[in-house]
Every structure is written in C-alpha cells, then in structure tokens.
Amino acid sequence: MKKQRKMYVASLLLSVAATSIASGAMGIMMNPVIDFYSLESSQEGMMSSCISAGALLALVLGMFFRNRVIKADFIVWGGFLMSIMLIAKGVSMSFPAFLAVCFLMGVGTVITDSYQSAFMADILGAEAKKGLGILHGIFGMAGFILPLCLSRLLETNTWHHVYLMIGSFSLILVLQFLVSTKTLGENIPESTLLEEKLSFKQTVIFIKIRFSVFSFYVCFWGLPDKMVF
C-alpha cells in the first residue's frame, strides 16, 4: 500500500508539469500571436483577460461541485480541457474563437491546479506540507524551464506547431495520471474522498468574511489590469 501511494503521488507530480506549461505558455507566445492576428494595443491584453475570466468561473463552479465529484476526477477532466485547448490553439482560427479557447483553457487550468494541491493534502495527510512543497517546487521548475524550451522551439517552428507540441505533451501527462487513478487509486481510500457539501448558509457566511470580500475585489480588478488601453 505504501509503495502504491508513493507511485500515485509521483504520477500526480508529473501532472503538475502540465499545469505549469498551460499557466506559462501564453506569456511566452504572446508576441507571435499578436503579430499573427495584427492586434492593436487595446486588444493585446484580451487573451490574458479571457484566461483570468475562465479561472474565476472555475473557482465559483468548484464551490457547487465539491461534494459531487472526487478530486482525482476534477484533475483528470480539468487537465483534459486544459490540454485540448492548448492543442486547439495550434489550429488556425479567428481571433474571437481564439479568445473563447483562452477562456476554456483558463477554466481547465484552474480546476486542475487547485485540485492538485488539495488532492496532495488528502493523499499524504500528516506529511502534506512536505508534499505540497515538492509540488510547488516542480511547478516552479517547469515554469523556469518552459521559456527556454519554447524559445528554442519557436526558432524552428511556427507558434501554431509549438502549441500542438506542448498541448500533446500536456495531454500525455494528464493521461498517465488517469491510468494511475484507475489502477493505483482504487486501492487508496483517500483518493475517493468527497468534500463536505457547502450549504447556502455557509456560502453566505463565506462571502461576508472580510478576507473573502477582499479576494473577490482583487480578482475583479485584476481582470481589467491585464488589458491594455
């Protein structure tokens, strides 16, 4: 059982690299995308704004599905959505369609990211602090390596092809976690835990907490901040 748990945690950590790729790719690919669509300065921040809007929607939706879906499934389906949208960016499309893809990728990325951390805490229990430290370390390391890799790839490939490559790689990382969930996860009771249902009364109390109000305030004003006028 202990060996299976370690293998499952290793699989989860591999899936974190996919989340890091999705989180950091847009900033590196921004210039070639702007050139391809001949965007004006007022349009250049729309892609990041759509990703952020999708992220905010994912956080709100997560509150209502927390007692219906196990965390491993959230990671798998969020990861699939995230990866498919990365691949979709490699297909030539209109700019409005590209913005819609950015929005959906934001939804998938934040669902995956938030539940990876929560799932790690469930699996490791008392050792969660150490595990979360490793998880965030891998996320940061992948984010550090990503610009170097993408810069080299963009020298010999179009940005469409680069998106196809990193999207396919992310999909492989998510698929390996799905396989682990179906094999190793069945023998680990913590992998099937459902979060306690959030009642309407608890939701109201959460919204009334000053810190929560401040968080929503920051999220709201953070969206326009990503737009350029």
Coordinates of C-alpha atoms in Angstrom, one line a residue:
M1 CA 0.0 0.0 0.0
K2 CA 2.8 2.4 0.9
K3 CA 4.6 1.8 -2.4
Q4 CA 1.4 2.3 -4.3
R5 CA 0.8 5.6 -2.5
K6 CA 4.2 6.8 -3.5
M7 CA 3.7 5.8 -7.1
Y8 CA 0.4 7.6 -7.1
V9 CA 1.9 10.8 -5.6
A10 CA 4.7 10.6 -8.3
S11 CA 2.0 10.4 -11.0
L12 CA 0.3 13.4 -9.5
L13 CA 3.6 15.4 -9.5
L14 CA 4.1 14.6 -13.2
S15 CA 0.6 16.0 -14.0
V16 CA 1.7 19.3 -12.2
A17 CA 4.2 19.9 -15.1
A18 CA 1.2 20.0 -17.5
T19 CA -0.5 22.7 -15.4
S20 CA 2.7 24.7 -15.3
I21 CA 3.0 24.5 -19.1
A22 CA -0.6 25.8 -19.5
S23 CA -0.1 28.5 -17.0
G24 CA 3.1 29.9 -18.5
A25 CA 2.7 29.4 -22.3
M26 CA 0.6 32.4 -23.1
G27 CA 3.1 34.9 -21.8
I28 CA 5.9 33.4 -23.9
M29 CA 3.8 33.0 -27.1
M30 CA 2.2 36.5 -26.8
N31 CA 4.4 38.3 -29.4
P32 CA 3.9 35.8 -32.3
V33 CA 0.2 35.6 -31.6
I34 CA -0.1 39.4 -31.6
D35 CA 1.8 39.5 -34.9
F36 CA -0.3 36.8 -36.5
Y37 CA -3.6 38.5 -35.7
S38 CA -2.2 42.0 -36.2
L39 CA -3.6 43.1 -32.9
E40 CA -3.9 46.7 -31.8
S41 CA -2.5 47.8 -28.4
S42 CA -6.1 47.8 -27.0
Q43 CA -6.5 44.1 -27.9
E44 CA -3.3 42.7 -26.7
G45 CA -4.4 42.1 -23.2
M46 CA -7.7 40.4 -24.1
M47 CA -6.2 36.9 -24.2
S48 CA -4.9 37.1 -20.7
S49 CA -8.2 38.6 -19.5
C50 CA -10.2 35.7 -21.0
I51 CA -7.9 33.2 -19.3
S52 CA -8.4 35.0 -16.0
A53 CA -12.2 35.2 -16.5
G54 CA -12.3 31.4 -17.1
A55 CA -10.2 30.9 -14.0
L56 CA -12.6 33.0 -11.9
L57 CA -15.6 30.9 -13.3
A58 CA -13.7 27.7 -12.4
L59 CA -13.3 28.8 -8.8
V60 CA -17.0 29.6 -8.5
L61 CA -18.2 26.4 -10.1
G62 CA -15.8 24.4 -7.9
M63 CA -17.9 25.5 -4.8
F64 CA -21.0 23.9 -6.2
F65 CA -19.5 20.6 -7.4
R66 CA -17.2 19.9 -4.4
N67 CA -19.5 17.2 -2.9
R68 CA -20.4 15.5 -6.2
V69 CA -17.0 14.8 -7.9
I70 CA -13.9 13.4 -6.4
K71 CA -10.7 15.4 -6.7
A72 CA -8.9 12.9 -8.9
D73 CA -11.7 13.3 -11.5
F74 CA -11.5 17.1 -11.3
I75 CA -7.8 16.8 -12.1
V76 CA -8.4 14.5 -15.0
W77 CA -11.2 16.3 -16.6
G78 CA -9.8 19.7 -15.9
G79 CA -6.5 18.5 -17.3
F80 CA -8.1 17.2 -20.4
L81 CA -9.9 20.5 -21.0
M82 CA -6.7 22.4 -20.4
S83 CA -4.6 20.2 -22.8
I84 CA -7.2 20.1 -25.6
M85 CA -7.5 23.9 -25.5
L86 CA -3.7 24.1 -25.8
I87 CA -3.9 21.8 -28.8
A88 CA -6.8 23.8 -30.2
K89 CA -4.6 26.9 -30.2
G90 CA -2.4 25.2 -32.7
V91 CA -5.3 25.3 -35.2
S92 CA -5.7 28.4 -37.3
M93 CA -8.9 30.2 -36.3
S94 CA -10.4 33.7 -36.0
F95 CA -9.4 35.9 -33.1
P96 CA -12.8 35.7 -31.3
A97 CA -12.6 31.9 -31.5
F98 CA -9.0 32.1 -30.1
L99 CA -10.4 34.2 -27.2
A100 CA -13.0 31.5 -26.5
V101 CA -10.3 28.9 -26.4
C102 CA -8.3 31.0 -23.9
F103 CA -11.4 31.3 -21.7
L104 CA -11.9 27.5 -21.7
M105 CA -8.2 26.9 -21.1
G106 CA -8.5 29.2 -18.1
V107 CA -11.3 27.1 -16.7
G108 CA -9.4 23.8 -17.1
T109 CA -6.1 25.2 -15.8
V110 CA -7.5 26.5 -12.5
I111 CA -9.7 23.4 -11.9
T112 CA -6.6 21.2 -12.3
D113 CA -4.2 23.5 -10.4
S114 CA -6.5 24.0 -7.3
Y115 CA -7.4 20.3 -7.0
Q116 CA -3.9 19.0 -7.5
S117 CA -2.9 20.8 -4.2
A118 CA -6.0 19.6 -2.4
F119 CA -5.6 16.1 -3.6
M120 CA -1.9 16.0 -2.5
A121 CA -3.1 17.0 1.0
D122 CA -5.7 14.2 1.1
I123 CA -3.2 11.5 0.0
L124 CA -0.3 12.4 2.2
G125 CA -2.3 13.5 5.3
A126 CA 0.2 14.5 8.1
E127 CA 3.1 14.7 5.5
A128 CA 1.1 17.1 3.3
K129 CA 3.4 20.1 4.0
K130 CA 6.4 18.2 2.5
G131 CA 4.4 17.0 -0.4
L132 CA 3.0 20.4 -1.2
G133 CA 6.5 21.9 -1.1
I134 CA 7.7 19.4 -3.7
L135 CA 4.5 20.0 -5.8
H136 CA 5.1 23.8 -5.9
G137 CA 8.8 23.2 -6.5
I138 CA 8.0 21.1 -9.6
F139 CA 5.5 23.7 -10.8
G140 CA 8.2 26.4 -10.4
M141 CA 10.9 24.3 -12.0
A142 CA 8.7 23.5 -15.0
G143 CA 7.8 27.2 -15.3
F144 CA 11.5 28.1 -15.2
I145 CA 12.4 25.6 -18.0
L146 CA 9.4 26.4 -20.2
P147 CA 10.6 29.8 -21.6
L148 CA 14.0 28.2 -22.6
C149 CA 12.3 25.3 -24.4
L150 CA 9.6 27.4 -26.1
S151 CA 12.2 30.0 -27.3
R152 CA 14.2 27.2 -28.9
L153 CA 11.1 25.6 -30.5
L154 CA 9.9 29.0 -31.9
E155 CA 13.2 29.3 -33.7
T156 CA 12.4 26.4 -36.0
N157 CA 8.6 26.1 -35.7
T158 CA 5.6 28.3 -36.1
W159 CA 3.7 29.2 -32.9
H160 CA 0.8 27.0 -34.1
H161 CA 3.1 24.0 -34.2
V162 CA 4.6 24.8 -30.8
Y163 CA 1.1 24.9 -29.3
L164 CA 0.3 21.5 -30.9
M165 CA 3.5 20.1 -29.3
I166 CA 3.1 21.4 -25.8
G167 CA -0.6 20.6 -25.9
S168 CA 0.1 17.0 -26.9
F169 CA 2.8 16.7 -24.2
S170 CA 0.4 18.0 -21.5
L171 CA -2.3 15.6 -22.6
I172 CA 0.2 12.7 -22.2
L173 CA 0.9 13.9 -18.6
V174 CA -2.8 14.0 -17.8
L175 CA -3.4 10.6 -19.4
Q176 CA -0.7 9.0 -17.2
F177 CA -2.5 10.3 -14.2
L178 CA -5.8 8.9 -15.4
V179 CA -4.1 5.5 -15.8
S180 CA -2.7 5.8 -12.2
T181 CA -6.1 6.8 -10.9
K182 CA -7.8 3.7 -12.4
T183 CA -5.1 1.3 -11.2
L184 CA -3.4 2.7 -8.1
G185 CA -6.1 5.0 -6.9
E186 CA -8.7 2.2 -6.4
N187 CA -6.5 0.8 -3.5
I188 CA -6.1 4.2 -1.7
P189 CA -9.2 5.2 0.3
E190 CA -8.2 8.9 0.4
S191 CA -8.4 9.1 -3.3
T192 CA -12.2 8.7 -3.3
L193 CA -12.9 11.3 -0.6
L194 CA -15.7 13.8 -1.3
E195 CA -15.6 17.3 0.2
E196 CA -18.4 18.2 2.6
K197 CA -21.3 19.9 0.8
L198 CA -21.3 23.7 1.1
S199 CA -24.7 24.9 2.2
F200 CA -26.3 28.2 1.2
K201 CA -25.9 29.4 4.8
Q202 CA -22.1 28.6 4.7
T203 CA -21.8 30.3 1.3
V204 CA -23.3 33.5 2.7
I205 CA -21.0 33.3 5.8
F206 CA -18.0 32.9 3.5
I207 CA -19.0 35.9 1.4
K208 CA -19.4 38.0 4.5
I209 CA -15.9 37.3 5.7
R210 CA -13.7 40.4 5.0
F211 CA -10.9 38.4 3.6
S212 CA -13.2 36.8 1.0
V213 CA -14.6 40.1 0.0
F214 CA -11.1 41.4 -0.4
S215 CA -10.2 38.4 -2.5
F216 CA -13.1 38.8 -4.9
Y217 CA -12.3 42.5 -5.1
V218 CA -8.7 41.7 -6.2
C219 CA -9.9 39.2 -8.7
F220 CA -12.4 41.6 -10.2
W221 CA -9.9 44.4 -10.6
G222 CA -7.2 42.0 -11.7
L223 CA -9.1 41.3 -14.9
P224 CA -9.0 44.8 -16.4
D225 CA -5.4 45.2 -15.2
K226 CA -4.4 42.6 -17.9
M227 CA -6.0 44.7 -20.7
V228 CA -4.0 47.4 -22.5
F229 CA -5.7 50.6 -23.5

